[in-house]
Amino acid sequence: GESVGLHLPTLSVQEGDNSIINCAYSNSASDYFIWYKQESGKGPQFIIDIRSNMDKRQGQRVTVLLNKTVKHLSLQIAATQPGDSAVYFCAESEEYGNKLVFGAGTILRVKS
Amino acid sequence: DSGVTQTPKHLITATGQRVTLRCSPRSGDLSVYWYQQSLDQGLQFLIQYYNGEERAKGNILERFSAQQFPDLHSELNLSSLELGDSALYFCASSPGQGHYGYTFGSGTRLTVV
């Protein structure tokens, strides 16, 4: 399949290492944030979300951190696997059900 | 399968033509969102419908229009197509206002030649 976002920043990590993908947002009114994973030729796949009244949320092998002071969001992936290779997008919304505004994306490459 | 169905998966058409992209939301979802993804611009929000009514509009060109039908499926109409309209078009659905859970379809790849 074709790659998405050929000019996106790329993070290369060794299999088994932890990955950290960062995202800056600009809308101080954003209340809800989501991380998506997009593999080549597929639609964005939900990873984890967080509301603005939280600063950390954990899922299976993933953690999202939110710093509202500096409008920064990060996604941590533990023990990165080859199947984690994809483009990762952060998205924000002012309220549940409102439109999502997407960040530019980061390519994650996992080396075996 | 995400539960959001988009057809067709691929579409090749000539400049100046008109096409219709279709989206069936996940069962029970009232909101439908359309996004355009170009190689150099990421995912751009086009338009949102909620239970048949237009709810929000993004950077959607005047040549583009959409609607949501009583059965909640949605169609995105693209007319007077230009080479620059070549992109992936995604539909997402969510339960609606006050509820979270945005689910994306697998997209329609439009190529204008």
GROMACS .gro file of C-alpha atoms in nm, chain B:
model
  113
  113ASP     CA    1  -1.413  -0.433   1.050
  114SER     CA    2  -1.474  -0.102   1.230
  115GLY     CA    3  -1.847  -0.102   1.163
  116VAL     CA    4  -1.824   0.208   0.942
  117THR     CA    5  -1.864   0.114   0.576
  118GLN     CA    6  -1.738   0.327   0.292
  119THR     CA    7  -1.793   0.263  -0.077
  120PRO     CA    8  -1.634   0.252  -0.321
  121LYS     CA    9  -1.285   0.169  -0.194
  122HIS     CA   10  -1.119   0.305  -0.506
  123LEU     CA   11  -1.237   0.552  -0.765
  124ILE     CA   12  -1.057   0.678  -1.073
  125THR     CA   13  -1.217   0.956  -1.269
  126ALA     CA   14  -1.131   1.238  -1.507
  127THR     CA   15  -1.105   1.608  -1.435
  128GLY     CA   16  -1.435   1.789  -1.455
  129GLN     CA   17  -1.637   1.487  -1.353
  130ARG     CA   18  -1.863   1.435  -1.053
  131VAL     CA   19  -1.850   1.149  -0.804
  132THR     CA   20  -2.043   1.038  -0.498
  133LEU     CA   21  -1.884   0.871  -0.199
  134ARG     CA   22  -2.101   0.679   0.040
  135CYS     CA   23  -2.072   0.611   0.412
  136SER     CA   24  -2.279   0.391   0.640
  137PRO     CA   25  -2.213   0.473   1.005
  138ARG     CA   26  -2.173   0.224   1.285
  139SER     CA   27  -2.506   0.094   1.408
  140GLY     CA   28  -2.661   0.341   1.651
  141ASP     CA   29  -2.426   0.629   1.570
  142LEU     CA   30  -2.602   0.953   1.484
  143SER     CA   31  -2.306   1.168   1.381
  144VAL     CA   32  -2.110   1.136   1.060
  145TYR     CA   33  -1.789   1.324   0.982
  146TRP     CA   34  -1.607   1.351   0.652
  147TYR     CA   35  -1.231   1.399   0.629
  148GLN     CA   36  -0.992   1.444   0.341
  149GLN     CA   37  -0.638   1.309   0.364
  150SER     CA   38  -0.383   1.427   0.113
  151LEU     CA   39  -0.017   1.329   0.118
  152ASP     CA   40   0.096   1.673   0.225
  153GLN     CA   41  -0.191   1.786   0.447
  154GLY     CA   42  -0.285   1.512   0.689
  155LEU     CA   43  -0.648   1.465   0.788
  156GLN     CA   44  -0.858   1.771   0.714
  157PHE     CA   45  -1.210   1.800   0.850
  158LEU     CA   46  -1.471   1.868   0.582
  159ILE     CA   47  -1.818   1.846   0.734
  160GLN     CA   48  -2.024   1.688   1.013
  161TYR     CA   49  -2.386   1.575   1.016
  162TYR     CA   50  -2.586   1.485   1.321
  163ASN     CA   51  -2.912   1.298   1.280
  164GLY     CA   52  -2.969   1.440   0.933
  165GLU     CA   53  -2.870   1.798   1.005
  166GLU     CA   54  -2.547   1.973   0.920
  167ARG     CA   55  -2.364   2.036   1.248
  168ALA     CA   56  -2.023   2.174   1.158
  169LYS     CA   57  -1.836   2.275   0.848
  170GLY     CA   58  -1.464   2.279   0.791
  171ASN     CA   59  -1.254   2.361   0.488
  172ILE     CA   60  -1.497   2.215   0.241
  173LEU     CA   61  -1.488   2.353  -0.111
  174GLU     CA   62  -1.803   2.489  -0.271
  175ARG     CA   63  -1.769   2.216  -0.535
  176PHE     CA   64  -1.821   1.961  -0.257
  177SER     CA   65  -2.147   1.890  -0.082
  178ALA     CA   66  -2.280   1.628   0.154
  179GLN     CA   67  -2.597   1.506   0.310
  180GLN     CA   68  -2.716   1.257   0.567
  181PHE     CA   69  -3.026   1.058   0.492
  182PRO     CA   70  -3.306   0.941   0.727
  183ASP     CA   71  -3.141   0.600   0.757
  184LEU     CA   72  -2.828   0.791   0.873
  185HIS     CA   73  -2.605   0.697   0.584
  186SER     CA   74  -2.421   0.988   0.431
  187GLU     CA   75  -2.300   1.082   0.086
  188LEU     CA   76  -2.022   1.320  -0.011
  189ASN     CA   77  -2.058   1.466  -0.358
  190LEU     CA   78  -1.752   1.603  -0.533
  191SER     CA   79  -1.805   1.791  -0.858
  192SER     CA   80  -1.594   1.965  -1.123
  193LEU     CA   81  -1.308   1.749  -1.006
  194GLU     CA   82  -0.954   1.875  -1.026
  195LEU     CA   83  -0.624   1.690  -1.005
  196GLY     CA   84  -0.573   1.832  -0.657
  197ASP     CA   85  -0.885   1.658  -0.531
  198SER     CA   86  -0.703   1.326  -0.549
  199ALA     CA   87  -0.689   1.204  -0.191
  200LEU     CA   88  -0.819   0.956   0.060
  201TYR     CA   89  -1.165   1.045   0.186
  202PHE     CA   90  -1.259   0.909   0.525
  203CYS     CA   91  -1.588   0.893   0.700
  204ALA     CA   92  -1.613   0.859   1.077
  205SER     CA   93  -1.913   0.814   1.300
  206SER     CA   94  -1.987   0.870   1.666
  207PRO     CA   95  -2.290   0.827   1.890
  208GLY     CA   96  -2.339   1.203   1.890
  209GLN     CA   97  -2.330   1.502   2.119
  210GLY     CA   98  -2.212   1.426   2.467
  211HIS     CA   99  -2.081   1.084   2.377
  212TYR     CA  100  -1.734   0.981   2.281
  213GLY     CA  101  -1.609   0.716   2.044
  214TYR     CA  102  -1.517   0.819   1.694
  215THR     CA  103  -1.482   0.526   1.456
  216PHE     CA  104  -1.333   0.560   1.111
  217GLY     CA  105  -1.409   0.368   0.797
  218SER     CA  106  -1.138   0.235   0.569
  219GLY     CA  107  -1.173   0.524   0.326
  220THR     CA  108  -1.225   0.586  -0.043
  221ARG     CA  109  -0.917   0.652  -0.251
  222LEU     CA  110  -1.004   0.902  -0.522
  223THR     CA  111  -0.770   0.949  -0.814
  224VAL     CA  112  -0.845   1.227  -1.059
  225VAL     CA  113  -0.663   1.194  -1.391
   0.00000   0.00000   0.00000
